[in-house]
Tab-separated table of C-alpha atoms and ligand atoms in Angstrom:
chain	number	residue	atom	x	y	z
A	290	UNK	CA	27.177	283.627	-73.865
A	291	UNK	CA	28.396	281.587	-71.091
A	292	UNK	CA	25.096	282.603	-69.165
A	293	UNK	CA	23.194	280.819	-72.252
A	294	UNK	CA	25.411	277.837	-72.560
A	295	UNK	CA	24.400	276.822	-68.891
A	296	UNK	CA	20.787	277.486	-69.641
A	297	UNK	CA	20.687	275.573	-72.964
A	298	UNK	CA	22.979	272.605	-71.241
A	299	UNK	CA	21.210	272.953	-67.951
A	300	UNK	CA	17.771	272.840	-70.412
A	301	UNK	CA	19.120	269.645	-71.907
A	302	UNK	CA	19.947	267.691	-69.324
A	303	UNK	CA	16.700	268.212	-67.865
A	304	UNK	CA	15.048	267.028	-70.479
A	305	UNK	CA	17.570	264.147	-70.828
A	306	UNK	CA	16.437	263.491	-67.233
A	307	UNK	CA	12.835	263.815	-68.154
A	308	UNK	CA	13.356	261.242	-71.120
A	309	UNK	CA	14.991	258.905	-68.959
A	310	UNK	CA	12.333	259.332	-66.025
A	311	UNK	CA	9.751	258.530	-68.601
A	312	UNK	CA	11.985	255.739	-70.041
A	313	UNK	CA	11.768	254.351	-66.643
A	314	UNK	CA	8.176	254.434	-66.127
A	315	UNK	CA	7.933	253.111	-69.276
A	316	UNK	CA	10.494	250.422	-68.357
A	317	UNK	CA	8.123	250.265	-65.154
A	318	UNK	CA	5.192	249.854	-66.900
A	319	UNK	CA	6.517	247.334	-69.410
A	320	UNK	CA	7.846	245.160	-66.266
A	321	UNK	CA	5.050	245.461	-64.516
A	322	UNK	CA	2.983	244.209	-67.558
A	323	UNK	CA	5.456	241.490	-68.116
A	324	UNK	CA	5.234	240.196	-64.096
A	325	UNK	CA	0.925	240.221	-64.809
A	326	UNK	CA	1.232	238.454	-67.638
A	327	UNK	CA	3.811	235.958	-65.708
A	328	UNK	CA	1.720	235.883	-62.606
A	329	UNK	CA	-1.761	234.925	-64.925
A	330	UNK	CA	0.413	232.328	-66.993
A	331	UNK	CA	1.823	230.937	-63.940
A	332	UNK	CA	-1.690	231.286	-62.254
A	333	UNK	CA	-3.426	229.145	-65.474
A	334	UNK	CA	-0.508	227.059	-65.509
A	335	UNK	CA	-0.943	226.165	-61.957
A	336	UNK	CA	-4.650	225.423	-62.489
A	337	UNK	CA	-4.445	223.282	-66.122
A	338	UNK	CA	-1.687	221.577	-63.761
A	339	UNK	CA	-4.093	220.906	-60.875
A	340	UNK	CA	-6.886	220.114	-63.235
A	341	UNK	CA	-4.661	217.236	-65.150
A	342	UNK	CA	-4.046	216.361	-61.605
A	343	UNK	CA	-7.286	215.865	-60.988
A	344	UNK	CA	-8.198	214.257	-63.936
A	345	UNK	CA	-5.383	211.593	-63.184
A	346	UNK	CA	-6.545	210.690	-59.933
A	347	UNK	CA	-10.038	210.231	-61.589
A	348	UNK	CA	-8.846	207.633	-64.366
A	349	UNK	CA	-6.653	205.820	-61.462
A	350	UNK	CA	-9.735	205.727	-59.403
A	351	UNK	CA	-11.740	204.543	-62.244
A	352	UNK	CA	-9.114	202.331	-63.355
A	353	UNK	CA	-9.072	201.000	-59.900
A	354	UNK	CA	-13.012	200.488	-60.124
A	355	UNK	CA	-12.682	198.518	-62.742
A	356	UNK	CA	-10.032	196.494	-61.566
A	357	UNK	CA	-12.468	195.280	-58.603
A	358	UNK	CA	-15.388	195.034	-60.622
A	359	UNK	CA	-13.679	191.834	-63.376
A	360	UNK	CA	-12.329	191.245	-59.865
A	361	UNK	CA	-15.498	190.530	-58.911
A	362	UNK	CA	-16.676	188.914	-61.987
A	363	UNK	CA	-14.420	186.598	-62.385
A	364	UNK	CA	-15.278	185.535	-58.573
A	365	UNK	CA	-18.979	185.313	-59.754
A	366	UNK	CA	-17.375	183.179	-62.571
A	367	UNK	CA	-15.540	180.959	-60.758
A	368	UNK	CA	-18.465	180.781	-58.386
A	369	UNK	CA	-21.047	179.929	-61.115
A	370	UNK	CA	-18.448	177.200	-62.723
A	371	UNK	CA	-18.376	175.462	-59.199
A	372	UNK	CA	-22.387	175.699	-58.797
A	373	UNK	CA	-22.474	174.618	-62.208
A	374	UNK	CA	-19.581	171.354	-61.717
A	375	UNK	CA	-21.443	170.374	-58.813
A	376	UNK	CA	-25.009	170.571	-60.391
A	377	UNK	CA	-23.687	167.888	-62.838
A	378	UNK	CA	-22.157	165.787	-60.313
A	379	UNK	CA	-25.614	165.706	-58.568
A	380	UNK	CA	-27.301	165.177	-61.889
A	381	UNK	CA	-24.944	162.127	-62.589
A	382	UNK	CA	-25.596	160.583	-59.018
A	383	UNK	CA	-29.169	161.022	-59.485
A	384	UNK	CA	-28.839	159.254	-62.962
A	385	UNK	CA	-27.264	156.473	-61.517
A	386	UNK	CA	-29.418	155.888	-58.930
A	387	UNK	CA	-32.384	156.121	-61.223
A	388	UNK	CA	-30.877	153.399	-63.162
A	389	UNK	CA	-30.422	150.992	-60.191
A	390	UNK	CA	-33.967	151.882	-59.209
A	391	UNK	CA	-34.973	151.615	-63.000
A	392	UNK	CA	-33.765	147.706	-62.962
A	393	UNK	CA	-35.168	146.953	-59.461
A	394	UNK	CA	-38.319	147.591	-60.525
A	395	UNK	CA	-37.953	146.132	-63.600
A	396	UNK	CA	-36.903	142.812	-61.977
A	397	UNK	CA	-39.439	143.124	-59.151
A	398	UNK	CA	-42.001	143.472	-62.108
A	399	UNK	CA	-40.512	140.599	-63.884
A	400	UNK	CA	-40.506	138.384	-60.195
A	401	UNK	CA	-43.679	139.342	-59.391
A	402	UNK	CA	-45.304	138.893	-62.582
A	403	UNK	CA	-43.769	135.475	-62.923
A	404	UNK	CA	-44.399	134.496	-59.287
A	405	UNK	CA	-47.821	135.789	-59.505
A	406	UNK	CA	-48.615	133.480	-62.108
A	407	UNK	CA	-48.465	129.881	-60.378
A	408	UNK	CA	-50.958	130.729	-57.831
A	409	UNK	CA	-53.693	132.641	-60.184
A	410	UNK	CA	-53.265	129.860	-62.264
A	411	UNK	CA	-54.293	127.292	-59.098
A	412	UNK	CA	-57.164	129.955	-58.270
A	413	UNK	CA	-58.286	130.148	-61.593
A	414	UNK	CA	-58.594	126.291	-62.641
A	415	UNK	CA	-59.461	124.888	-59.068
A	416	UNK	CA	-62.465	127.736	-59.104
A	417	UNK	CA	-63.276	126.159	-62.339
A	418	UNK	CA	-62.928	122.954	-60.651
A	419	UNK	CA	-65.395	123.735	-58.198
A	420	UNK	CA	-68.151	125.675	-60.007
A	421	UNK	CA	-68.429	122.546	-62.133
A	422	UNK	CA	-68.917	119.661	-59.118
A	423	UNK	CA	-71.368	122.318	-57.561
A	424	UNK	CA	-73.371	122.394	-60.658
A	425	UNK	CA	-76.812	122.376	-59.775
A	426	UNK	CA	-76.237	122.842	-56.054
A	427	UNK	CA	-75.647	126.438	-55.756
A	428	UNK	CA	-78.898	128.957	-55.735
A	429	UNK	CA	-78.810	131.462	-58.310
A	430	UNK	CA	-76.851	134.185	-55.914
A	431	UNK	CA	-74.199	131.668	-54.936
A	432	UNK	CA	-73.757	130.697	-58.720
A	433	UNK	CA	-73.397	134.667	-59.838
A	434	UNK	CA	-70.924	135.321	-57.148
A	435	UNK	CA	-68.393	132.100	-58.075
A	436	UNK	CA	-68.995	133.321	-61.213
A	437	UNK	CA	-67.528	136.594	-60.400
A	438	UNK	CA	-64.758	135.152	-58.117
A	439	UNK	CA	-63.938	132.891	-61.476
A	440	UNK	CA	-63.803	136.170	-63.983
A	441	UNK	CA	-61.909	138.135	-61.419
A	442	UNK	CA	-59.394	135.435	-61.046
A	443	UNK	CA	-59.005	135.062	-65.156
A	444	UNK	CA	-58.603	138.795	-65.564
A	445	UNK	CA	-56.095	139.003	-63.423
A	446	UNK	CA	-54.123	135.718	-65.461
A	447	UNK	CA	-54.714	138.103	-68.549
A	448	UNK	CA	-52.997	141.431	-66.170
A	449	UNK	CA	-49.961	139.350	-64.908
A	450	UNK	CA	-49.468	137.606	-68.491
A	451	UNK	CA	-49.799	141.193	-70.213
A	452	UNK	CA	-47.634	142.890	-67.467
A	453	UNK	CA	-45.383	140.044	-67.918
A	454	UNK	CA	-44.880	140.486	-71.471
A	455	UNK	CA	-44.199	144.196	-70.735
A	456	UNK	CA	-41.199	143.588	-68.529
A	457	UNK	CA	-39.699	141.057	-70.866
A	458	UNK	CA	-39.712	143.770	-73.687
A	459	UNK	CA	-36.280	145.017	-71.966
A	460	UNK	CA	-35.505	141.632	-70.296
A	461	UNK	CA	-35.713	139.495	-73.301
A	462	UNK	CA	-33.532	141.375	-75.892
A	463	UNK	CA	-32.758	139.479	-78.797
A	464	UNK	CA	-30.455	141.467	-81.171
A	465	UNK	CA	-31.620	143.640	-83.848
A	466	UNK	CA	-31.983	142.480	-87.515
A	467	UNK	CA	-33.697	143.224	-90.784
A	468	UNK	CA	-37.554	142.350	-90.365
A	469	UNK	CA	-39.539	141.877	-93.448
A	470	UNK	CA	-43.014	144.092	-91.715
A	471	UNK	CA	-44.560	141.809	-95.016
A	472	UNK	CA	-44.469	138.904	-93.407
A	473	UNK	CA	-45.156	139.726	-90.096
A	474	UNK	CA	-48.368	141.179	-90.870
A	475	UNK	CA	-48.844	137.513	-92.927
A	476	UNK	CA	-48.240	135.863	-89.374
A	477	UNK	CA	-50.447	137.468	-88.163
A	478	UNK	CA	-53.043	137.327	-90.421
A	479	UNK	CA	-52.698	133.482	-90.017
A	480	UNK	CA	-51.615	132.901	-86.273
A	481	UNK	CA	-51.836	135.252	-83.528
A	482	UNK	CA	-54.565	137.544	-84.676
A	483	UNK	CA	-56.687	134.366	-87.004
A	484	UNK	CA	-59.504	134.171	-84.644
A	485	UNK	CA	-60.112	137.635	-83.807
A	486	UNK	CA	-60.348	138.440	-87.906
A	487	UNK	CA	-62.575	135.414	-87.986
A	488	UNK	CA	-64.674	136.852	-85.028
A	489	UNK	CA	-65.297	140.176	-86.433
A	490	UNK	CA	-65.350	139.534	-90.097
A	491	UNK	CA	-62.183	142.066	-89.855
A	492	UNK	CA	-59.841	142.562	-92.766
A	493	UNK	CA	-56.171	143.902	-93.135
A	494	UNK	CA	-55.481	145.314	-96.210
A	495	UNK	CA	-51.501	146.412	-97.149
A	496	UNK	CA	-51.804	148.274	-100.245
A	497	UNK	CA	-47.845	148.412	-101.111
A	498	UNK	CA	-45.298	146.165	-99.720
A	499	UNK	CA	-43.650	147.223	-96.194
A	500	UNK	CA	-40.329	148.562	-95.820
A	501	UNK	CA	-37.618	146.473	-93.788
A	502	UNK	CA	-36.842	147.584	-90.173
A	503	UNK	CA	-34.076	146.711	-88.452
A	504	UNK	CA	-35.316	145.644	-84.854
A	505	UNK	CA	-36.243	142.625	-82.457
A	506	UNK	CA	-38.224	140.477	-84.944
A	507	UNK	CA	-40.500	139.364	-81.843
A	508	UNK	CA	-40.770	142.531	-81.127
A	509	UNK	CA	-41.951	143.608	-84.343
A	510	UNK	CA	-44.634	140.750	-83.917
A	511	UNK	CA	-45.778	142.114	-80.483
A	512	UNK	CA	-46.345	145.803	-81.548
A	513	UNK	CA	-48.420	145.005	-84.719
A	514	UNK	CA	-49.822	142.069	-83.392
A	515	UNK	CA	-51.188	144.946	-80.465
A	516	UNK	CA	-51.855	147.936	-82.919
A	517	UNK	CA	-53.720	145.666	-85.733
A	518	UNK	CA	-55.091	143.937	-82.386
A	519	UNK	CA	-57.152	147.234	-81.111
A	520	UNK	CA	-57.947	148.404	-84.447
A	521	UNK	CA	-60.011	144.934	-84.208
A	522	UNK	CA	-61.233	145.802	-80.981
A	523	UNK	CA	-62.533	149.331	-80.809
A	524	UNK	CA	-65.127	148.990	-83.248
A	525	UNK	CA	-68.656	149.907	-83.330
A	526	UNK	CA	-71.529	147.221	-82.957
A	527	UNK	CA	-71.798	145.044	-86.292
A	528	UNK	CA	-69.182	147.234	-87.987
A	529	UNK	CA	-66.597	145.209	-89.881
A	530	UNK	CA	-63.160	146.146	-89.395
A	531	UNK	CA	-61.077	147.462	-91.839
A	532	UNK	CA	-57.416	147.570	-91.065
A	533	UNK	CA	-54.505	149.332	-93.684
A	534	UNK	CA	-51.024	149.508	-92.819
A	535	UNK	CA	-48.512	151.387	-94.512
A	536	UNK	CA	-45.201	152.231	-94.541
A	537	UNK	CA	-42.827	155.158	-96.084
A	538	UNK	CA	-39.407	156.007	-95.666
A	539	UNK	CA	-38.141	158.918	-93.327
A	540	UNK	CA	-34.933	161.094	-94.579
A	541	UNK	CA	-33.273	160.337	-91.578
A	542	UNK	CA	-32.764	156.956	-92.339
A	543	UNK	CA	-36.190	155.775	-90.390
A	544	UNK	CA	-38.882	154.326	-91.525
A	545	UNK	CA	-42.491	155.379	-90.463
A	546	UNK	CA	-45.333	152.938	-90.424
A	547	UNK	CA	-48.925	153.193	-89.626
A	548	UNK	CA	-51.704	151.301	-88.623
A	549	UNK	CA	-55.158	153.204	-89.580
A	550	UNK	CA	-58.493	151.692	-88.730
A	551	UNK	CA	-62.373	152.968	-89.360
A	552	UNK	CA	-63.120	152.440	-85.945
A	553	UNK	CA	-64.885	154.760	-82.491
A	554	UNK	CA	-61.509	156.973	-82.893
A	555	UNK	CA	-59.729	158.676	-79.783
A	556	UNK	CA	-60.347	162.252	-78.802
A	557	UNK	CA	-57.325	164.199	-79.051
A	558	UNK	CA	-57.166	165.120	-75.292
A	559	UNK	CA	-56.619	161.137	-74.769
A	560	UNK	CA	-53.886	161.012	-77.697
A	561	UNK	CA	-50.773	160.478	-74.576
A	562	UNK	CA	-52.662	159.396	-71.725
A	563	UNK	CA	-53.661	155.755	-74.018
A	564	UNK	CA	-49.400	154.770	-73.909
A	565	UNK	CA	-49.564	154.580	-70.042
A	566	UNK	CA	-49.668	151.560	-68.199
A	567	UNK	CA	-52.874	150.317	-67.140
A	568	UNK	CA	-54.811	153.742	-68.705
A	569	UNK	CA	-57.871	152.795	-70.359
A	570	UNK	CA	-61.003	154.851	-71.982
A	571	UNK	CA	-63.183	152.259	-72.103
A	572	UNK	CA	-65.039	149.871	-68.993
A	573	UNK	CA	-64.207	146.255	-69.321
A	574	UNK	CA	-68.452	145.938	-70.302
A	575	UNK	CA	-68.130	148.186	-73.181
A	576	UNK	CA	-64.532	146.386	-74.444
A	577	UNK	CA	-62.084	143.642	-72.769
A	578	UNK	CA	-58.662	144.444	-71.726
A	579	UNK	CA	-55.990	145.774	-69.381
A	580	UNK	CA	-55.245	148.228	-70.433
A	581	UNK	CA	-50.949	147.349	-71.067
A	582	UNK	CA	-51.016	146.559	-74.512
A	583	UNK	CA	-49.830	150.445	-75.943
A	584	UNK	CA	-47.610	151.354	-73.030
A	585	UNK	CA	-46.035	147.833	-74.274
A	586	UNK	CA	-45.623	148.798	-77.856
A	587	UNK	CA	-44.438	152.652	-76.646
A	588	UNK	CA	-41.614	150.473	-74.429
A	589	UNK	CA	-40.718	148.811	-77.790
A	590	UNK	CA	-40.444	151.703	-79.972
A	591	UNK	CA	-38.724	153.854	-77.166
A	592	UNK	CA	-35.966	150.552	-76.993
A	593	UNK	CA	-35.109	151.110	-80.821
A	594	UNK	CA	-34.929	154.686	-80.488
A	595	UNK	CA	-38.298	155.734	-82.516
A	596	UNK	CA	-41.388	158.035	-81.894
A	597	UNK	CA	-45.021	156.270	-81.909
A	598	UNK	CA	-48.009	158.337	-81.424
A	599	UNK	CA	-52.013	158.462	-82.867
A	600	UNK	CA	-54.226	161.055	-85.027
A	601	UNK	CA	-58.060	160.241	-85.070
A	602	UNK	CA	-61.153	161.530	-85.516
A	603	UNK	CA	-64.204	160.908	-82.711
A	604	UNK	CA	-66.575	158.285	-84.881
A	605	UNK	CA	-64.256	158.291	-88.047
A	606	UNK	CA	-61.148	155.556	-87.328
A	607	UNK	CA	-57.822	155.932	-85.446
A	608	UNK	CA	-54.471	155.858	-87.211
A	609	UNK	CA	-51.566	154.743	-84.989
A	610	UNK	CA	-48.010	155.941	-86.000
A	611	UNK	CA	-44.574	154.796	-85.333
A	612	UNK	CA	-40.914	155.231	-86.384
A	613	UNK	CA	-37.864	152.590	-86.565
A	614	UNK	CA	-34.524	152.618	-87.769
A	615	UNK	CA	-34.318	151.358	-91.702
A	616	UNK	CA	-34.106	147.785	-92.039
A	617	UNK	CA	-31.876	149.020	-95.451
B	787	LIG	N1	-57.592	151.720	-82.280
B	787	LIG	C1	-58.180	152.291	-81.233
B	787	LIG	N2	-59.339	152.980	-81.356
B	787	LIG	C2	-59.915	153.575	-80.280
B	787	LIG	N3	-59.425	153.513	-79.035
B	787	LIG	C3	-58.285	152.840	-78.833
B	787	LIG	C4	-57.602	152.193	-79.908
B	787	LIG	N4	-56.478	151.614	-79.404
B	787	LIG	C5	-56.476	151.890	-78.089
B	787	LIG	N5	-57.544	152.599	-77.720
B	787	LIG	C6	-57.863	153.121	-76.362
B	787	LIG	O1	-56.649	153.112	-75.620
B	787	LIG	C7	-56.781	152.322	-74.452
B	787	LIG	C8	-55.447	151.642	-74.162
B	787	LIG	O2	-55.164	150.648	-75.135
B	787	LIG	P1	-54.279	149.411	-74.750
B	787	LIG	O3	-53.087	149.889	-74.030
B	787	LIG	O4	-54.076	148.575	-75.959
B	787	LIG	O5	-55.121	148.632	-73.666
B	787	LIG	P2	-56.351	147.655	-73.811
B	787	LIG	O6	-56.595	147.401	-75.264
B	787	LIG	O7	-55.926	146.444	-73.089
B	787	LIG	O8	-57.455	148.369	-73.156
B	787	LIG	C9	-57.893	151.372	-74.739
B	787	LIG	O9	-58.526	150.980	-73.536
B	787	LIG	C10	-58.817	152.204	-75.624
B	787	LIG	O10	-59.634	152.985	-74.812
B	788	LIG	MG1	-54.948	146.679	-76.488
């Protein structure tokens, strides 16, 4: 009985011991599973950690890019803003100067235009002098050439008047008032431009009363006086002038008047080239002049702040343009 108890408790506790061996491995196992899984979650911990490390340093490094880079803008900014200060102060010195050199010229064409005149005038009426006690005493070769020397001396009168008149247009300033264009084209209908309508049968014709300007009234003379003037002028052989001026008002407070003539015309490569001093499209055999009287009225119009300009046709008539402030 005894024998069996032993067996049965020596049986049990050998399979206790078995259970407990195989709870250990078990245990084993389980810790050894438990250490894996520790070592890969500590191993992907380690790397997410390094890779946020690394992703750090990337922003600070781009952060610290961009930091140089407005760095470096604002230098080109500051840069640019200096370039640009001293560009102006140039600009400013150069506009100055261009002013002082603006009036010298302006008063050396006003001194020798006035100087000039004395002297051409003693040239002019002592040649005339002359060619009349030689009368008769001169072969036909001496008599062309004083009669050259005489011409050349009276076109050059005409030049130093006309470039006279051209300087005063800024020299003599008389304040600006309200002209009545009515009765400036009736001046000159009946004083400065009488003999030249006489001489070419020429008419002008101002279908509805002019608009006021408000301008230099002698001023206002002087432009007409050289716009009606060519439309006299630049005609064909025998073909009697026809001059119409009109006038409408601008929204911008101007008023726009023009001058239109059935005369040779302008081609429209010539249109700006005519308002410069001394630029002429005609010899002085086909038509007199000098060539000053539209870079005169362009000086006029620029003083009162308006535009003047031309349209024509080759053969069919010119029509001169300008703008001035509203005479209201
Ligand atoms: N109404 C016009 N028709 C055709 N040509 C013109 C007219 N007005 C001016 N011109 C041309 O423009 C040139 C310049 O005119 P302007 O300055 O008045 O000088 P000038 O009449 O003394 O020659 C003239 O020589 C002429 O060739
Ligand atoms: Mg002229």
């Amino acid at each position: 009985m005894k024998g069996n108890l032993d067996y049965k408790v020596g049986t049990k506790a050998a399979d206790e011991v078995g259970e407990l061996s195989r709870a250990f491995d078990r245990m084993t196992a389980n810790l050894k599973k438990s250490r894996d899984e520790l070592e890969a979650y500590s191993k992907g911990l380690e790397e997410r950690v390094e890779h946020r490390t690394k992703e750090l340093a990337d922003k600070v490094k781009e952060s610290e890019e961009l930091r140089h880079a407005s760095l470096n803008l604002l230098e080109d900014v500051n840069e640019a803003k200096n370039e640009l200060e001293m560009a102006k102060k140039e600009l400013q010195k150069t506009n100055r100067k261009l002013k002082v050199s603006n009036r010298e010229l302006q008063d050396f064409v006003y001194v020798a235009s006035h100087d000039l005149q004395e002297p051409i005038r003693k040239v002019s009426a002592f040649g005339q002098l002359l060619r009349d006690s030689l009368q008769g005493k001169l072969n036909e070769d001496e008599q062309e050439n004083f009669a050259f020397m005489i011409d050349g001396a009276s076109r050059m009168q005409q030049m130093i008047r006309d470039l006279l008149m051209y300087s005063r247009v800024s020299t003599k300033v008389k304040p600006a008032e309200r002209v009545d264009l009515n009765e400036v084209i009736e001046d000159l209908r009946n004083i400065e431009l009488a003999i030249q309508l006489e001489e070419t049968a020429g008419t002008i014709h101002v279908p509805e009363p002019l608009l006021a300007v408000q301008a230099d009234p002698s001023q206002m003379h002087q432009l007409l006086q050289n716009l009606v003037g060519n439309g006299l002028k630049y005609q064909r052989n025998g073909r009697r002038p026809e001059i119409v001026v009109r006038s409408s008002q601008e929204d911008d407070n101007t008023v726009r008047v023009e001058v239109e003539d059935n005369g040779i015309g302008i081609a429209e490569g010539n249109y700006d080239k005519i308002f410069v001093m001394f630029r002429r499209l005609h010899s002085l055999e086909e038509y007199e002049g000098t060539g000053i009287g539209l870079a005169v009225c362009k000086k006029i119009v620029d003083r009162h702040g308006g535009n003047i300009g031309v349209n024509s046709t080759m053969g069919g008539g010119s029509t001169f343009w300008f703008t001035l402030p509203a005479g209201g």
